[in-house]
Tab-separated table of C-alpha atoms and ligand atoms in Angstrom:
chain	number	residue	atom	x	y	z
A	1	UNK	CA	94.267	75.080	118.762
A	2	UNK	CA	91.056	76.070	117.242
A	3	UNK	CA	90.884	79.023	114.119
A	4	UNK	CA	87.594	79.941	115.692
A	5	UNK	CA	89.207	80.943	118.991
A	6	UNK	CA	90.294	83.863	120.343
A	7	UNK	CA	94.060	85.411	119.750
A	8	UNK	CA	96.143	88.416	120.733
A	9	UNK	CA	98.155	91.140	119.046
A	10	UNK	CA	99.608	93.014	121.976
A	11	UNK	CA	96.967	92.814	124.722
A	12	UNK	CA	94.407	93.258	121.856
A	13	UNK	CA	92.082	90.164	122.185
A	14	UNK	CA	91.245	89.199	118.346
A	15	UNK	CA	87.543	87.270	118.546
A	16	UNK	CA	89.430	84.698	116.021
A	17	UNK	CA	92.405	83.789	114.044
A	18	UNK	CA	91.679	84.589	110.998
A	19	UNK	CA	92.824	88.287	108.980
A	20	UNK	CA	91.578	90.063	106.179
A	21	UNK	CA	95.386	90.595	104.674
A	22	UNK	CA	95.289	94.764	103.667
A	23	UNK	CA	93.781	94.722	99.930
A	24	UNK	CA	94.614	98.146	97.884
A	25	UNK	CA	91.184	98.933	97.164
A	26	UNK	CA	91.619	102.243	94.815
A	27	UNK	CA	87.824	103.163	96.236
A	28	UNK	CA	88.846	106.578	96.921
A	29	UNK	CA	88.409	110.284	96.062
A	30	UNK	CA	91.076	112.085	94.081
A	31	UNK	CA	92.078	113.465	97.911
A	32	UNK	CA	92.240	110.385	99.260
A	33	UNK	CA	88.953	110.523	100.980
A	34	UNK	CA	86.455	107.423	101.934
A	35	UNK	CA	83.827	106.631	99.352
A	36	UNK	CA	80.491	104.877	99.616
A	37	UNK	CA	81.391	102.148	97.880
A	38	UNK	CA	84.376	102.142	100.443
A	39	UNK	CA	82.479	101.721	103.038
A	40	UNK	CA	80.055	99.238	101.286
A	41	UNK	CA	82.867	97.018	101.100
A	42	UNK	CA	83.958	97.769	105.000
A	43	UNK	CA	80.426	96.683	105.680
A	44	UNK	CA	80.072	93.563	103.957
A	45	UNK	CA	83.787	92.538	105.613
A	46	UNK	CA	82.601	93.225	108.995
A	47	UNK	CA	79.123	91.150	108.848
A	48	UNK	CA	78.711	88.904	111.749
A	49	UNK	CA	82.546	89.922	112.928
A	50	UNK	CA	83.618	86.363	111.032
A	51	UNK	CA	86.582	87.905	110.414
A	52	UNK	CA	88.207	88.464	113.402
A	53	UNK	CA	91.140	91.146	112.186
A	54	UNK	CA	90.605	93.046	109.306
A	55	UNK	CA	93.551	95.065	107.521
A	56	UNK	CA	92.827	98.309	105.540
A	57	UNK	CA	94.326	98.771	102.272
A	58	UNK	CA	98.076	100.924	102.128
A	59	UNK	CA	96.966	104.115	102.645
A	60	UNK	CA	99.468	106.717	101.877
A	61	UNK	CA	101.175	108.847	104.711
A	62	UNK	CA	102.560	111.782	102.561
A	63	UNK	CA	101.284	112.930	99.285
A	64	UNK	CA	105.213	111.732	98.181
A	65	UNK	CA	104.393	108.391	98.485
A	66	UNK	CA	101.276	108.211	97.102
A	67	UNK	CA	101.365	104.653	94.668
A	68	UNK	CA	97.675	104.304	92.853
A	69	UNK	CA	94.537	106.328	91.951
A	70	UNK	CA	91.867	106.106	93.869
A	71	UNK	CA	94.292	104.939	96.996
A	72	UNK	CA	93.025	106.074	100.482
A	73	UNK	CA	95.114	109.060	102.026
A	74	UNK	CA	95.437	109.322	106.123
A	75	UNK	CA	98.061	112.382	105.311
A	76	UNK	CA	95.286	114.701	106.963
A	77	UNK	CA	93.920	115.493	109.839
A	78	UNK	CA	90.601	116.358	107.601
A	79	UNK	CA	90.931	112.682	106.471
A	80	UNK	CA	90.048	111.296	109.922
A	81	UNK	CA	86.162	111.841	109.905
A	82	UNK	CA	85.654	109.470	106.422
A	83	UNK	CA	88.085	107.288	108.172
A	84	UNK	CA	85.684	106.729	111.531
A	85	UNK	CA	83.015	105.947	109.434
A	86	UNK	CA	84.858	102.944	107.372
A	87	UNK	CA	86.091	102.239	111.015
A	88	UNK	CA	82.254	102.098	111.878
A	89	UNK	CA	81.087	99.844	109.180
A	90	UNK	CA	84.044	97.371	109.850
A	91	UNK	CA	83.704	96.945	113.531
A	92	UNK	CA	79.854	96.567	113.000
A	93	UNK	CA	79.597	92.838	114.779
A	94	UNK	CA	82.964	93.167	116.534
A	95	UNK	CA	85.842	92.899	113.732
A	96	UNK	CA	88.640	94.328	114.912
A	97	UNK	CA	90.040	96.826	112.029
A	98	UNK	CA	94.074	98.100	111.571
A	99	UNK	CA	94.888	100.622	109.012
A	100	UNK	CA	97.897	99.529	106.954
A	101	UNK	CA	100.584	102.800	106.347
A	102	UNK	CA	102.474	102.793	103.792
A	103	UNK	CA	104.757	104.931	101.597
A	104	UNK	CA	105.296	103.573	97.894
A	105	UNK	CA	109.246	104.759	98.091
A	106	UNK	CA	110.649	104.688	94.241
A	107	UNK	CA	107.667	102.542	92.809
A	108	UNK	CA	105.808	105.914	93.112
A	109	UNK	CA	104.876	107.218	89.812
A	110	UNK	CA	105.099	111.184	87.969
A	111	UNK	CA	101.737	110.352	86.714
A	112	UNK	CA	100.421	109.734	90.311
A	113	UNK	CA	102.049	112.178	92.740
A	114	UNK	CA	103.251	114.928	90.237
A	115	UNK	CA	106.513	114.621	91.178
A	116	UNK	CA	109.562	112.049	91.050
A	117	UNK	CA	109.577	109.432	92.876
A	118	UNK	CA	111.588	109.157	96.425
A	119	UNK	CA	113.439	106.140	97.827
A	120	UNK	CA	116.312	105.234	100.035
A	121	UNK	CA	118.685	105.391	96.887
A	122	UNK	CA	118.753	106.680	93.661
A	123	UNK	CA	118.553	103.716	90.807
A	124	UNK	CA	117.314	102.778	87.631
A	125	UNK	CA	113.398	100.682	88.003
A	126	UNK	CA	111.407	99.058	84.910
A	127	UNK	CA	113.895	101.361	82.710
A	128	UNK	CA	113.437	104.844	84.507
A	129	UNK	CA	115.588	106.642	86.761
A	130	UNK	CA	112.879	109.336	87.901
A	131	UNK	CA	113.494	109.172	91.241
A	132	UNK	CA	116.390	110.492	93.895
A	133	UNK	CA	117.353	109.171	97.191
A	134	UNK	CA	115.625	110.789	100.761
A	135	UNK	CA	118.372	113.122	102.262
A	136	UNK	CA	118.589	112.760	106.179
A	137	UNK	CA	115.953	115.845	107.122
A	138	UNK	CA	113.059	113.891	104.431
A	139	UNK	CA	113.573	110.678	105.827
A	140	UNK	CA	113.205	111.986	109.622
A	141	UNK	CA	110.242	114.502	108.057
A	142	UNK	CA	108.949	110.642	106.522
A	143	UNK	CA	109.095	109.183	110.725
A	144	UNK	CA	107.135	111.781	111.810
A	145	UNK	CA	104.731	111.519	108.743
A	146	UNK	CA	103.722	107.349	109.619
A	147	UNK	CA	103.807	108.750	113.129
A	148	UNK	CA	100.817	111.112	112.320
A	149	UNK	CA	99.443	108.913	110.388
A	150	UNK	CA	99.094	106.387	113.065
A	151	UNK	CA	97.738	109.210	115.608
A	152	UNK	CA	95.497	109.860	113.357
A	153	UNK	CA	94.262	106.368	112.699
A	154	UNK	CA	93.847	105.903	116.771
A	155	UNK	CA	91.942	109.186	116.749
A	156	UNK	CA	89.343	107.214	114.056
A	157	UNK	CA	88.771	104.493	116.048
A	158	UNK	CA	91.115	102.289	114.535
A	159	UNK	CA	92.379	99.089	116.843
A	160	UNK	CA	96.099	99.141	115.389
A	161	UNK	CA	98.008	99.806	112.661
A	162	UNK	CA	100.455	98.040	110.504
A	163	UNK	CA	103.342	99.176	108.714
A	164	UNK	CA	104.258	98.166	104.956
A	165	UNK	CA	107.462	96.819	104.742
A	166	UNK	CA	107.291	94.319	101.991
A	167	UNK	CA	106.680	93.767	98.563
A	168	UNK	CA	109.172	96.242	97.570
A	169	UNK	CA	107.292	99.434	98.673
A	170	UNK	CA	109.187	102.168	99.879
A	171	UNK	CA	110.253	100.709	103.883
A	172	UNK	CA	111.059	97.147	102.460
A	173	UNK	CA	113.041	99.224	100.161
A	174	UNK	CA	114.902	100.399	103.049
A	175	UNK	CA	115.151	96.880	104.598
A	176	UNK	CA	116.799	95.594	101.244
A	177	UNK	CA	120.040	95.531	99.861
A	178	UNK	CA	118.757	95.890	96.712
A	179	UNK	CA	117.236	98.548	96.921
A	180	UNK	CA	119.267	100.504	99.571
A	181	UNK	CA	122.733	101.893	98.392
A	182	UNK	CA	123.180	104.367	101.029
A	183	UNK	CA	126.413	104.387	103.047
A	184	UNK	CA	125.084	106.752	106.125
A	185	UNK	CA	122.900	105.069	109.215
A	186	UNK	CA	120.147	104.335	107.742
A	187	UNK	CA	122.381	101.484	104.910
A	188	UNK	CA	124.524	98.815	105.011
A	189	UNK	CA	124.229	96.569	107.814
A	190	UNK	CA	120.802	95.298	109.019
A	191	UNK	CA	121.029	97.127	111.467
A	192	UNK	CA	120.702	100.435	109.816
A	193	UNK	CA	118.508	99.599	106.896
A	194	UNK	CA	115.960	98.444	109.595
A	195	UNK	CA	116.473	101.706	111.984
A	196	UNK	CA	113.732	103.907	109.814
A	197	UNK	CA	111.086	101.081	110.809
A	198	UNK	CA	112.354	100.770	114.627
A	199	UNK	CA	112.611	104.529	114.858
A	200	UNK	CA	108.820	104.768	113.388
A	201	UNK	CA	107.485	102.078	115.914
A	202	UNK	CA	109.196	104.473	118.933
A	203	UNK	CA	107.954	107.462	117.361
A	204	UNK	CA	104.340	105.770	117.064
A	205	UNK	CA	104.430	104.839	120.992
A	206	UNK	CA	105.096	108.413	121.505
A	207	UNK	CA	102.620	109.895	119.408
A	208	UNK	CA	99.701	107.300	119.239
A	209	UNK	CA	100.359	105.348	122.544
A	210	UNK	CA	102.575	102.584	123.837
A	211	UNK	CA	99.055	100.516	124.303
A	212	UNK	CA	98.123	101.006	120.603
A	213	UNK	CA	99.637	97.898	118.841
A	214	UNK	CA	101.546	97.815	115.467
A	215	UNK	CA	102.447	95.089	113.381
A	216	UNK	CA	104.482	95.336	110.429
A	217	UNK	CA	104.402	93.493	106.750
A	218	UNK	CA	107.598	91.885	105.659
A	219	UNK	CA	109.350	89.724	102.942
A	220	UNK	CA	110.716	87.103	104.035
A	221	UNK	CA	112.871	87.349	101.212
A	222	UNK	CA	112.797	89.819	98.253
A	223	UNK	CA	113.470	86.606	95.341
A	224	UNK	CA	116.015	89.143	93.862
A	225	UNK	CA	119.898	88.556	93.610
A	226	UNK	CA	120.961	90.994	96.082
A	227	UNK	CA	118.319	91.589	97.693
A	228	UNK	CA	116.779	90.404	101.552
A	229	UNK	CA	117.541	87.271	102.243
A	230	UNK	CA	115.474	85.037	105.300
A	231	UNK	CA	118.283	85.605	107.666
A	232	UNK	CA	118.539	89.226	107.174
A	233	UNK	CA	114.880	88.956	106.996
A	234	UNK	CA	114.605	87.499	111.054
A	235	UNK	CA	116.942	89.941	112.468
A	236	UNK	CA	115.484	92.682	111.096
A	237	UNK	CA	112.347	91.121	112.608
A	238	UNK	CA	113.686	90.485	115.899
A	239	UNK	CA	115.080	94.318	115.830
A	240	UNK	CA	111.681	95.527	115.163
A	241	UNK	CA	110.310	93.326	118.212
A	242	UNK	CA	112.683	94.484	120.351
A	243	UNK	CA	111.156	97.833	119.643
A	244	UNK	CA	107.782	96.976	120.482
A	245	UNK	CA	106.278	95.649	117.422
A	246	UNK	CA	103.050	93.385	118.594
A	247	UNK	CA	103.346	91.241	115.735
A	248	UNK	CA	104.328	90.416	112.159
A	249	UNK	CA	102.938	89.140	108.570
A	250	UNK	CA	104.898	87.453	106.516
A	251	UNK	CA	105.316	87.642	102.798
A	252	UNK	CA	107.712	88.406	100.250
A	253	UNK	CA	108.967	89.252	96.655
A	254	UNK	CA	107.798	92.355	94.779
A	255	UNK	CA	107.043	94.126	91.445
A	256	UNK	CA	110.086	93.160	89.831
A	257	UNK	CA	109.858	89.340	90.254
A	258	UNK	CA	108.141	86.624	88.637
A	259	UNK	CA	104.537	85.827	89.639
A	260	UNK	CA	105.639	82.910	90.705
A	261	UNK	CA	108.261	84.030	93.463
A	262	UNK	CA	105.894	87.413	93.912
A	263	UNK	CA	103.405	87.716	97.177
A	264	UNK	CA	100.122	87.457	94.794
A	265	UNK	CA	101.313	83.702	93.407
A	266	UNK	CA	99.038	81.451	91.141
A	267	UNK	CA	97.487	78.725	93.265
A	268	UNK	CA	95.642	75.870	90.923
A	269	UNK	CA	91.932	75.910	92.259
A	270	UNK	CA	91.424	72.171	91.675
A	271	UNK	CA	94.586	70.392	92.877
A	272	UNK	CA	95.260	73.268	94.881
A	273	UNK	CA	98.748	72.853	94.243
A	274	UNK	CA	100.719	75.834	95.260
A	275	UNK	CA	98.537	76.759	98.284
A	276	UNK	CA	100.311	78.144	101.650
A	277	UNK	CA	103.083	79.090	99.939
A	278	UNK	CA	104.713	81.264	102.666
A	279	UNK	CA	104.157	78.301	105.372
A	280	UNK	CA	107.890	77.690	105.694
A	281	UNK	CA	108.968	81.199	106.252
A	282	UNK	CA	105.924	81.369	108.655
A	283	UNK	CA	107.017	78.611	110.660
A	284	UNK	CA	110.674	79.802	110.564
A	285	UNK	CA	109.817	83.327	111.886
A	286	UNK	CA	107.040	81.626	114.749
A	287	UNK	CA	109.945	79.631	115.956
A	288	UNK	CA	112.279	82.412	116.506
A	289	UNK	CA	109.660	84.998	117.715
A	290	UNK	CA	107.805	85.674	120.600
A	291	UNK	CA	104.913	88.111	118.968
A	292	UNK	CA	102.338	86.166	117.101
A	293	UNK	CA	102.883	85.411	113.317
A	294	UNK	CA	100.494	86.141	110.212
A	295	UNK	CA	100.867	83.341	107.756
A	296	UNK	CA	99.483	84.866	104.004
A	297	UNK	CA	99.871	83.537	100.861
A	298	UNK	CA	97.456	80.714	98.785
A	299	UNK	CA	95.373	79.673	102.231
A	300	UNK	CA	92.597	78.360	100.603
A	301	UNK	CA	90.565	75.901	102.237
A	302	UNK	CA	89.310	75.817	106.068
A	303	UNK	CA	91.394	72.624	106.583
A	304	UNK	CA	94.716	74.479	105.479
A	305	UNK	CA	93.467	76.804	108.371
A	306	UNK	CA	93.110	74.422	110.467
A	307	UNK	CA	96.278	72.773	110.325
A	308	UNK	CA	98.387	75.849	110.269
A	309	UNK	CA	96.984	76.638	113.682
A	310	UNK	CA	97.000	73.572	115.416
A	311	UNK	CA	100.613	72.636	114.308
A	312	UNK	CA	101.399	76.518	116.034
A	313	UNK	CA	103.327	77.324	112.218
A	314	UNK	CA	101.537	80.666	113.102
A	315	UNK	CA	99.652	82.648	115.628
A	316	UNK	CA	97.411	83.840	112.973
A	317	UNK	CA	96.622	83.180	109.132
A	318	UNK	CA	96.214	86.301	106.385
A	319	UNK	CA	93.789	85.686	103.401
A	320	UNK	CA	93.483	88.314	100.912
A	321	UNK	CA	92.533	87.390	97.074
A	322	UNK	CA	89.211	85.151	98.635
A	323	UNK	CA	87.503	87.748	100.144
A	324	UNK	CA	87.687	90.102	97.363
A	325	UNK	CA	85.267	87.857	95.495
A	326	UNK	CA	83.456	86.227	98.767
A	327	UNK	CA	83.621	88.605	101.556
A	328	UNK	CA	80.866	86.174	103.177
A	329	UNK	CA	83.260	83.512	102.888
A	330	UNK	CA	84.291	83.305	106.825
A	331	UNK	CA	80.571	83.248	107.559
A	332	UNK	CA	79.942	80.381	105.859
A	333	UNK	CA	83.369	78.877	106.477
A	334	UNK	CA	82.114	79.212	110.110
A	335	UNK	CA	78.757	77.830	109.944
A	336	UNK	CA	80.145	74.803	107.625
A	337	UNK	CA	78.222	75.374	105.029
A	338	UNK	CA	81.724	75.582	102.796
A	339	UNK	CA	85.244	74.827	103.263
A	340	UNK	CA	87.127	76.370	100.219
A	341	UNK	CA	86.662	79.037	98.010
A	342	UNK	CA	85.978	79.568	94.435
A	343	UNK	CA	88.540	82.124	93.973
A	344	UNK	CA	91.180	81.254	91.103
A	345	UNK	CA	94.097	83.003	91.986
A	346	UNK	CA	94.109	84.720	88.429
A	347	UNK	CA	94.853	88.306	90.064
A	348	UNK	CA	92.479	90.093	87.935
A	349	UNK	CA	91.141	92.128	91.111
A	350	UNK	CA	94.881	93.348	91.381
A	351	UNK	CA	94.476	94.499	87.924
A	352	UNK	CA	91.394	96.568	88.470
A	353	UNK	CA	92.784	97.804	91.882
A	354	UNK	CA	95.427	99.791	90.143
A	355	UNK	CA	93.626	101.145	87.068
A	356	UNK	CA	91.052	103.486	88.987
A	357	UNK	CA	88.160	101.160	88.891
A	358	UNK	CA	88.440	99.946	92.249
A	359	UNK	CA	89.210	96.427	93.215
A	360	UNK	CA	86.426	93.674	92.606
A	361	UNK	CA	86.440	89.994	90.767
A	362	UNK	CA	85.155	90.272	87.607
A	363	UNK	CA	84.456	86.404	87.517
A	364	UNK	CA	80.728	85.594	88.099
A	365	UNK	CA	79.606	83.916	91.488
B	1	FMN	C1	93.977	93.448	94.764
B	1	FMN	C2	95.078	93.269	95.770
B	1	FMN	C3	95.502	94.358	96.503
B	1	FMN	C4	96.518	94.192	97.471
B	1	FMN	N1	96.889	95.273	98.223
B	1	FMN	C5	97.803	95.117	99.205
B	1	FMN	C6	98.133	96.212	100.041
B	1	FMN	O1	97.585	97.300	99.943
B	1	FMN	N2	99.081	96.002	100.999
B	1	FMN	C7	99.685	94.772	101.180
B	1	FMN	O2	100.515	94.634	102.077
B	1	FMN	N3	99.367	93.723	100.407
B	1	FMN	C8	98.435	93.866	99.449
B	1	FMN	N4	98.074	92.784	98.695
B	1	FMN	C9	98.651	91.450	99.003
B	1	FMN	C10	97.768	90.631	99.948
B	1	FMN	O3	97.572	91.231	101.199
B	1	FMN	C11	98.344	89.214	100.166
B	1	FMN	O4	99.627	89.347	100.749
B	1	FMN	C12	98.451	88.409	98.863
B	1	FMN	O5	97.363	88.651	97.996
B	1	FMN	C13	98.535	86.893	99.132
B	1	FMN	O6	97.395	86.426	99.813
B	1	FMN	P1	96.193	85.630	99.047
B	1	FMN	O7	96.822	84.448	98.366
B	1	FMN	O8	95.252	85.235	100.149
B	1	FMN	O9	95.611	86.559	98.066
B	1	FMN	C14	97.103	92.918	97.693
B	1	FMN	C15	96.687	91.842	96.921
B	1	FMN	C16	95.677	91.992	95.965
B	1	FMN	C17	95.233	90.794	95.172
């Protein structure tokens, strides 16, 4: 099976195999609202449509769950307009372009949203306990929120949309028995810390479409004690196919773990040792799933690529940290003019996502 040819997310045809992973750009207005330097970097993603999926950045579904400065907001219906136009620049040369939702949960901050932060559970995070768990009307009010959301995405031209539910943001909060203490429907078994995702993707058919495809973001584990483990990981998977999810990425870890186990690990540039470091979990989710699987995670080279899609480990393979410093890189990875990047791994760009400079790689080229 060749990277260069054509895939499926639902009965979305995807002109190749490769995704632009969603990459917190903090490129917004203080409301949330597309910038020009936004849609600069849209437009340099979508030249030549070498990428063949491209992933937005979490954009924030309530004004609750707002996690960064700068983050883009799809809370409003006065959003949509900016939104077309980074929809525009993206889908230029035939990229197809998904807006990832997301809602940060209790990793929200005061200092961000104003208010404290809201999760499935009341607990104590990085020493502060200013947060309270969702009672039963804000978690339905939160469903109809990524519902909107999504409606409103379709309505700016969007192809799809995918749902956060890893790295420890506020629905792989809900997926986790870390993070989820609650003892009514919505915690305990896997079943019910998976029904707010399940009851979103029906609510999203209903609002948006059934034709408009969503794919959701999970960890395949958490790496905390206590928390998701890859068993728990597939069923809650399999429950979210079941309700008509078109696909799924898979990462894991989150804030509170070492880089290491994280989803943003250290890959060494010359050895490459520590590439594809969610290829396991990949393969184990591929072989129990019938919607196509995103592999993401240290993918480095064209040949890893390669080899990930013609061994059928997964449908589709996620790079993020690359194309932050070369968002050519799939052009010239496609004309064979290179076959790696020159990306370090050193998360920098993650740094300057968060701190209201907007993400870029300060290395020179
Ligand atoms: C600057 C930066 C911002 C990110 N923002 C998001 C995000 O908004 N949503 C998400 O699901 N993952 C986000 N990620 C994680 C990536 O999508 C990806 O899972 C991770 O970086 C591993 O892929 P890579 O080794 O190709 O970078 C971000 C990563 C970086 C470095």
């Amino acid at each position: 099976m060749n990277v260069w040819k054509e895939g499926k997310i639902g009965s979305l045809q995807i002109g190749n195999r490769f995704v632009h992973t969603a990459t917190g750009e903090g490129l917004c207005t203080e409301k949330g609202e597309a910038t020009p330097r936004l849609l600069e970097r849209y437009r340099s993603l979508g030249r030549l449509g070498a990428i063949g999926l491209i992933i937005t950045g979490h954009m924030y579904v309530e004004k609750s769950g707002r996690m960064r400065p700068g983050q883009t907001g799809i809370d409003d219906d006065a959003l949509v307009r900016g939104l077309a136009q980074v929809v525009q620049a993206a889908k230029q040369d035939g990229s197809r372009i998904f807006a990832q939702l997301a809602h940060g949960g209790i990793m929200t901050m005061r200092t961000v949203t104003g208010k404290e932060a809201l999760g499935p559970s009341k607990m104590t995070i990085n020493g502060s306990d200013d947060n309270r768990a969702l009672s039963l009307p804000e978690i339905h009010a939160l469903i109809q929120s990524f519902a909107d959301a999504a409606r409103r995405a379709r309505e700016a031209g969007f192809d799809g949309v995918q749902l956060h539910a890893a790295h420890g943001y506020g629905l792989s909060q809900f997926l986790s028995p870390y993070f989820n203490r609650r003892e009514d429907e919505y915690g305990g078994p896997v079943e019910n810390r998976t029904r707010i995702v399940t009851q979103i993707l029906h609510k999203i058919k209903s609002e948006a479409g059934c034709d408009f495809p969503v794919t959701i973001k999970i960890n395949s584990t958490d790496a905390l004690a206590g928390g998701i483990r890859l068993e728990d990981a597939l069923q809650s998977a399999r429950l979210m196919e079941e309700a008509g999810a078109a696909g799924i990425e898979v990462s894991g870890g989150c804030a509170l773990t070492q880089a290491e186990s994280g989803p943003m690990r250290p890959v060494n540039p010359k050895t490459l040792k520590g590439a594809c470091y969610f290829r396991d979990e990949a393969r184990f989710f591929q072989k129990h799933m019938r919607i196509p699987v995103t592999l993401v995670g240290g993918v480095r080279t064209l040949e890893q690529a390669e080899d990930i899609i013609s061994s059928g480990d997964a449908a589709f393979v996620g790079i993020c940290r690359p194309l932050i410093r070369e968002p050519d890189l799939l052009i010239r990875w496609r004309q064979r003019i290179a076959s790696q990047t020159t990306c370090i791994s050193c998360n920098r760009c993650l740094a300057l996502s968060r701190t209201g400079t907007g993400v870029f790689c300060p290395h020179k080229l």
